[in-house]
Amino acid sequence: MGFLGFIKGFSSVYRAKPRIRAYPSFCQHGHCYIQCRTFSHFKDHDDSVLPVLIVGAGPVGLVLSILLTKLGIKCSVLEKGKSFSHHPQAHFINNRSMEVFHKLDGLAEEIQRSQPPVDLWRKFVYCTSLTGPVLGSVDHMQPQDFEKVVSPVCVAHFSQYKLIRLLLKKLEDLNFLICKPEGLNDEPFRGGELLMGHECVKINATGQSVNVTASHLKEGKYTERNISCNILVGTDGAASTIRKLAGIEMRGEKDLQKLVSVHFLSRDLGQYLLNERPGMLFFIFNTEAIGVLVAHDLKQGEFVLQMPFYPPQQSLDDFSPETCKQLILKLVGQELSDIDVIDIKPWVMHAEVAEKFVSCDNRIILAGDAAHRFPPAGGFGMNTGIQDAHNLAWKIAAFVKGVAPSSILHTYETERRPIAIFNTALSVQNFRAAMAVPATLGLDPTIANSVHQTITDGIGSILPSGLQRVVLDGIFTIGRAQLSEFLLNEKNLLGSSRLAKLRRLFEEGKSLQLQFPAEDLGFRYLEGALIPDSDSVRAQVPPTGRRRDYIPSSDPGSRLPHMNVRMLSNSFSEACISTLDLLPGDKVEFLLFIAPLEKSYHLAVAALKVAEEFKVSVKVCILWPTDTVKGAETRSKTALAPWENYIDVAEAKKSSNSFSWWSMCQMTDKGAILVRPDEHIAWRAKSSIDDDPVLEMKRVFSAILKVNI
């Protein structure tokens, strides 16, 4: 299926029967408003109504709660589980997510200190067993990945449960309370609580709030409590209760693959691989078993084995701890005495996106896996969810603080849903690329799935279940015979041809990829809380499934390019920071980049005046060329007086051949760039503003914040 065909799978209109009560609303110009509501409602906020309730304490819910708390927004979190899972789950953190973590009081740096050394996880290894012949390997790290030219941070390999521990510590540092049901009383939530063991069972949206009913076990009995909130955010995973209660359907491809995940420990295996063939993923193909081993931490010997699963002929009972140990040994190729199977669970791979992310007059919002479910290929699931939270947090804060109407929340869906659809298509392409390897070896997974389908639903369905199992096992055994050493070697004509084709697959980058810099840092919002310009309205380039380099862009909707700059102040310092660090994480503040030119200073003064009218914070950043910084502070102070919310910085070029800031942004220094609190560009002027700059800035802030003037 082509990219456009894939996208069409998400575009059909669905009218779900709601499971929530919603009071009447009216819509105008594509935005919905609750009757008799203004965005100044929170000025006289009822303390019994929580501003934001988050359901689901995975990485996305925890990141959102941290971001909101830092922005001064009261929120609480409900988590169905009584404790946090120790299953490693997601483990690859891409550049953009690490940039978000960089702003969370140094979380990115903590992750980089705690993760395994990069040389232990930079490769994917393809082999007949972990101790047997290597069919090929792919190194997914390139020299520029460590140079911090396009980003102030690098990607990371860090298991999800370890990330959750660090996020919980960040919450506790913000005075959040982690509560168990038995320690609760019936007082209304004040914000700053994470309630374990609480399952959302009902939601009821009124004209001013969402009433949530949560069930929890207390003193041996299930007890319900009601929580009123202004905004409900569902970050409760792929099987989201909030999504189901809101009647929101998923669109896309279901059941791409069923698998069994085996979490186990073996320090002996970890030590062997660390010394002999370190890697992140090991794709193992032999006549007895096939699986993908994820090495979460070689030093600790922590692994997850993924194996194909074919119910109903196979059941989870077929994967007992002892059976899994034997399968692991077959894939390892030698005896291990210290295998400790921790957990075994089945899961289903989907490629789906929710039909909408925002519902009920912008009061119920989905984020993370609740809004989109991807194949794990490329690690887009958790990363897309973290970036959902980053996009959403400042918009919720702007609404709660009375800066913007509730329609600002709908721009979250306008911006993030197309990104989710694109990332779904890219993940599916990458998954298909992964399947190209066994297909090249004579084991086409599509044929295996077709055989399974025929036995389950076709002519094989007339056979007794036991016989179906025998037939399926027999066919798969014949298929795995393609991997025998007799066939798969350079002396065998067919085997030699397959191995040569496999090498070409790796060399041409057509196998499973780990990094996608162009999509990771280069994704762009085409509409929403921004003003597109004519130069930036380009067709979206379909995903290729291969690594492409990121090219910095100042197009509205793009992430602000990274450049190291030096602060200019009386306490002169050689210390450099990223342009991304010029935006604070603790307030809803926009950043206006200008050059030290007369017309640009006039524009900056206009922006500061208009921002005051709109009750939003704007900081002006005057970016000086390296060789013209003398007298910078005095000049800016005079030009911007009486305004003081500005900063002078100078380019910190690594070499004389480095691009200047304005060249990198493909603009002249007569232009200006306005950046949102989430570090995405909201508006730009590629040349000086000749018309009234005050009128222009009123137009700009009105369009971005969805405020009528």
JSON list of C-alpha atoms in Angstrom, two decimals, residues 421-516:
[
{"chain": "A", "resi": 421, "resn": "ILE", "atom": "CA", "xyz": [-0.53, 9.37, 10.92]},
{"chain": "A", "resi": 422, "resn": "PHE", "atom": "CA", "xyz": [2.84, 10.05, 9.28]},
{"chain": "A", "resi": 423, "resn": "ASN", "atom": "CA", "xyz": [4.75, 8.22, 12.02]},
{"chain": "A", "resi": 424, "resn": "THR", "atom": "CA", "xyz": [2.36, 5.29, 11.74]},
{"chain": "A", "resi": 425, "resn": "ALA", "atom": "CA", "xyz": [3.12, 5.00, 8.02]},
{"chain": "A", "resi": 426, "resn": "LEU", "atom": "CA", "xyz": [6.86, 5.28, 8.71]},
{"chain": "A", "resi": 427, "resn": "SER", "atom": "CA", "xyz": [6.69, 2.62, 11.45]},
{"chain": "A", "resi": 428, "resn": "VAL", "atom": "CA", "xyz": [4.84, 0.25, 9.13]},
{"chain": "A", "resi": 429, "resn": "GLN", "atom": "CA", "xyz": [7.43, 0.82, 6.40]},
{"chain": "A", "resi": 430, "resn": "ASN", "atom": "CA", "xyz": [10.20, 0.10, 8.89]},
{"chain": "A", "resi": 431, "resn": "PHE", "atom": "CA", "xyz": [8.40, -3.03, 10.07]},
{"chain": "A", "resi": 432, "resn": "ARG", "atom": "CA", "xyz": [8.12, -4.20, 6.45]},
{"chain": "A", "resi": 433, "resn": "ALA", "atom": "CA", "xyz": [11.85, -3.56, 6.07]},
{"chain": "A", "resi": 434, "resn": "ALA", "atom": "CA", "xyz": [12.48, -5.78, 9.09]},
{"chain": "A", "resi": 435, "resn": "MET", "atom": "CA", "xyz": [10.45, -8.53, 7.42]},
{"chain": "A", "resi": 436, "resn": "ALA", "atom": "CA", "xyz": [12.62, -8.27, 4.30]},
{"chain": "A", "resi": 437, "resn": "VAL", "atom": "CA", "xyz": [15.47, -10.07, 6.08]},
{"chain": "A", "resi": 438, "resn": "PRO", "atom": "CA", "xyz": [13.67, -13.39, 6.78]},
{"chain": "A", "resi": 439, "resn": "ALA", "atom": "CA", "xyz": [12.03, -13.13, 3.34]},
{"chain": "A", "resi": 440, "resn": "THR", "atom": "CA", "xyz": [15.50, -12.93, 1.77]},
{"chain": "A", "resi": 441, "resn": "LEU", "atom": "CA", "xyz": [16.47, -16.07, 3.70]},
{"chain": "A", "resi": 442, "resn": "GLY", "atom": "CA", "xyz": [13.47, -17.93, 2.27]},
{"chain": "A", "resi": 443, "resn": "LEU", "atom": "CA", "xyz": [11.11, -17.30, 5.21]},
{"chain": "A", "resi": 444, "resn": "ASP", "atom": "CA", "xyz": [8.56, -14.80, 3.96]},
{"chain": "A", "resi": 445, "resn": "PRO", "atom": "CA", "xyz": [6.45, -13.79, 7.01]},
{"chain": "A", "resi": 446, "resn": "THR", "atom": "CA", "xyz": [3.49, -12.93, 4.76]},
{"chain": "A", "resi": 447, "resn": "ILE", "atom": "CA", "xyz": [3.40, -16.58, 3.64]},
{"chain": "A", "resi": 448, "resn": "ALA", "atom": "CA", "xyz": [3.53, -17.75, 7.26]},
{"chain": "A", "resi": 449, "resn": "ASN", "atom": "CA", "xyz": [0.60, -15.46, 8.10]},
{"chain": "A", "resi": 450, "resn": "SER", "atom": "CA", "xyz": [-1.33, -16.66, 5.06]},
{"chain": "A", "resi": 451, "resn": "VAL", "atom": "CA", "xyz": [-0.78, -20.29, 6.05]},
{"chain": "A", "resi": 452, "resn": "HIS", "atom": "CA", "xyz": [-1.97, -19.51, 9.55]},
{"chain": "A", "resi": 453, "resn": "GLN", "atom": "CA", "xyz": [-5.02, -17.69, 8.17]},
{"chain": "A", "resi": 454, "resn": "THR", "atom": "CA", "xyz": [-5.90, -20.66, 5.92]},
{"chain": "A", "resi": 455, "resn": "ILE", "atom": "CA", "xyz": [-5.67, -23.12, 8.80]},
{"chain": "A", "resi": 456, "resn": "THR", "atom": "CA", "xyz": [-7.68, -20.86, 11.12]},
{"chain": "A", "resi": 457, "resn": "ASP", "atom": "CA", "xyz": [-10.40, -19.51, 8.82]},
{"chain": "A", "resi": 458, "resn": "GLY", "atom": "CA", "xyz": [-10.01, -21.41, 5.54]},
{"chain": "A", "resi": 459, "resn": "ILE", "atom": "CA", "xyz": [-10.08, -25.04, 4.58]},
{"chain": "A", "resi": 460, "resn": "GLY", "atom": "CA", "xyz": [-8.00, -26.01, 7.61]},
{"chain": "A", "resi": 461, "resn": "SER", "atom": "CA", "xyz": [-10.71, -24.82, 9.98]},
{"chain": "A", "resi": 462, "resn": "ILE", "atom": "CA", "xyz": [-12.62, -28.09, 9.48]},
{"chain": "A", "resi": 463, "resn": "LEU", "atom": "CA", "xyz": [-9.78, -29.98, 11.19]},
{"chain": "A", "resi": 464, "resn": "PRO", "atom": "CA", "xyz": [-9.84, -30.65, 14.94]},
{"chain": "A", "resi": 465, "resn": "SER", "atom": "CA", "xyz": [-7.87, -28.07, 16.91]},
{"chain": "A", "resi": 466, "resn": "GLY", "atom": "CA", "xyz": [-5.16, -30.57, 17.86]},
{"chain": "A", "resi": 467, "resn": "LEU", "atom": "CA", "xyz": [-4.62, -31.54, 14.24]},
{"chain": "A", "resi": 468, "resn": "GLN", "atom": "CA", "xyz": [-4.54, -27.87, 13.22]},
{"chain": "A", "resi": 469, "resn": "ARG", "atom": "CA", "xyz": [-1.67, -27.41, 15.66]},
{"chain": "A", "resi": 470, "resn": "VAL", "atom": "CA", "xyz": [0.22, -30.41, 14.23]},
{"chain": "A", "resi": 471, "resn": "VAL", "atom": "CA", "xyz": [-0.23, -29.14, 10.65]},
{"chain": "A", "resi": 472, "resn": "LEU", "atom": "CA", "xyz": [0.89, -25.60, 11.59]},
{"chain": "A", "resi": 473, "resn": "ASP", "atom": "CA", "xyz": [3.97, -26.85, 13.46]},
{"chain": "A", "resi": 474, "resn": "GLY", "atom": "CA", "xyz": [4.84, -29.14, 10.57]},
{"chain": "A", "resi": 475, "resn": "ILE", "atom": "CA", "xyz": [4.63, -26.39, 7.98]},
{"chain": "A", "resi": 476, "resn": "PHE", "atom": "CA", "xyz": [6.73, -24.04, 10.12]},
{"chain": "A", "resi": 477, "resn": "THR", "atom": "CA", "xyz": [9.34, -26.78, 10.67]},
{"chain": "A", "resi": 478, "resn": "ILE", "atom": "CA", "xyz": [9.62, -27.25, 6.89]},
{"chain": "A", "resi": 479, "resn": "GLY", "atom": "CA", "xyz": [9.94, -23.47, 6.51]},
{"chain": "A", "resi": 480, "resn": "ARG", "atom": "CA", "xyz": [12.76, -23.21, 9.06]},
{"chain": "A", "resi": 481, "resn": "ALA", "atom": "CA", "xyz": [14.65, -25.91, 7.14]},
{"chain": "A", "resi": 482, "resn": "GLN", "atom": "CA", "xyz": [15.58, -23.05, 4.76]},
{"chain": "A", "resi": 483, "resn": "LEU", "atom": "CA", "xyz": [17.95, -21.94, 7.53]},
{"chain": "A", "resi": 484, "resn": "SER", "atom": "CA", "xyz": [19.96, -25.16, 7.77]},
{"chain": "A", "resi": 485, "resn": "GLU", "atom": "CA", "xyz": [23.75, -24.89, 7.58]},
{"chain": "A", "resi": 486, "resn": "PHE", "atom": "CA", "xyz": [23.62, -27.29, 4.63]},
{"chain": "A", "resi": 487, "resn": "LEU", "atom": "CA", "xyz": [21.61, -24.75, 2.63]},
{"chain": "A", "resi": 488, "resn": "LEU", "atom": "CA", "xyz": [22.68, -21.40, 4.07]},
{"chain": "A", "resi": 489, "resn": "ASN", "atom": "CA", "xyz": [26.37, -21.28, 3.17]},
{"chain": "A", "resi": 490, "resn": "GLU", "atom": "CA", "xyz": [28.61, -19.80, 0.48]},
{"chain": "A", "resi": 491, "resn": "LYS", "atom": "CA", "xyz": [29.23, -23.17, -1.18]},
{"chain": "A", "resi": 492, "resn": "ASN", "atom": "CA", "xyz": [25.54, -23.78, -1.82]},
{"chain": "A", "resi": 493, "resn": "LEU", "atom": "CA", "xyz": [24.34, -21.95, -4.94]},
{"chain": "A", "resi": 494, "resn": "LEU", "atom": "CA", "xyz": [20.95, -20.97, -3.49]},
{"chain": "A", "resi": 495, "resn": "GLY", "atom": "CA", "xyz": [22.41, -20.17, -0.06]},
{"chain": "A", "resi": 496, "resn": "SER", "atom": "CA", "xyz": [25.19, -18.07, -1.56]},
{"chain": "A", "resi": 497, "resn": "SER", "atom": "CA", "xyz": [22.67, -16.10, -3.62]},
{"chain": "A", "resi": 498, "resn": "ARG", "atom": "CA", "xyz": [20.52, -15.43, -0.56]},
{"chain": "A", "resi": 499, "resn": "LEU", "atom": "CA", "xyz": [23.49, -14.31, 1.55]},
{"chain": "A", "resi": 500, "resn": "ALA", "atom": "CA", "xyz": [24.66, -11.93, -1.20]},
{"chain": "A", "resi": 501, "resn": "LYS", "atom": "CA", "xyz": [21.18, -10.45, -1.46]},
{"chain": "A", "resi": 502, "resn": "LEU", "atom": "CA", "xyz": [21.12, -10.06, 2.34]},
{"chain": "A", "resi": 503, "resn": "ARG", "atom": "CA", "xyz": [24.41, -8.14, 2.29]},
{"chain": "A", "resi": 504, "resn": "ARG", "atom": "CA", "xyz": [23.03, -5.77, -0.36]},
{"chain": "A", "resi": 505, "resn": "LEU", "atom": "CA", "xyz": [19.96, -5.25, 1.80]},
{"chain": "A", "resi": 506, "resn": "PHE", "atom": "CA", "xyz": [22.13, -4.10, 4.72]},
{"chain": "A", "resi": 507, "resn": "GLU", "atom": "CA", "xyz": [24.48, -1.99, 2.58]},
{"chain": "A", "resi": 508, "resn": "GLU", "atom": "CA", "xyz": [21.60, -0.12, 0.91]},
{"chain": "A", "resi": 509, "resn": "GLY", "atom": "CA", "xyz": [19.86, 0.66, 4.20]},
{"chain": "A", "resi": 510, "resn": "LYS", "atom": "CA", "xyz": [16.79, -1.42, 3.30]},
{"chain": "A", "resi": 511, "resn": "SER", "atom": "CA", "xyz": [16.64, -3.38, 6.56]},
{"chain": "A", "resi": 512, "resn": "LEU", "atom": "CA", "xyz": [15.15, -2.21, 9.85]},
{"chain": "A", "resi": 513, "resn": "GLN", "atom": "CA", "xyz": [16.43, 1.27, 10.78]},
{"chain": "A", "resi": 514, "resn": "LEU", "atom": "CA", "xyz": [16.89, 2.78, 14.24]},
{"chain": "A", "resi": 515, "resn": "GLN", "atom": "CA", "xyz": [17.29, 6.49, 13.56]},
{"chain": "A", "resi": 516, "resn": "PHE", "atom": "CA", "xyz": [15.26, 8.89, 11.41]}
]
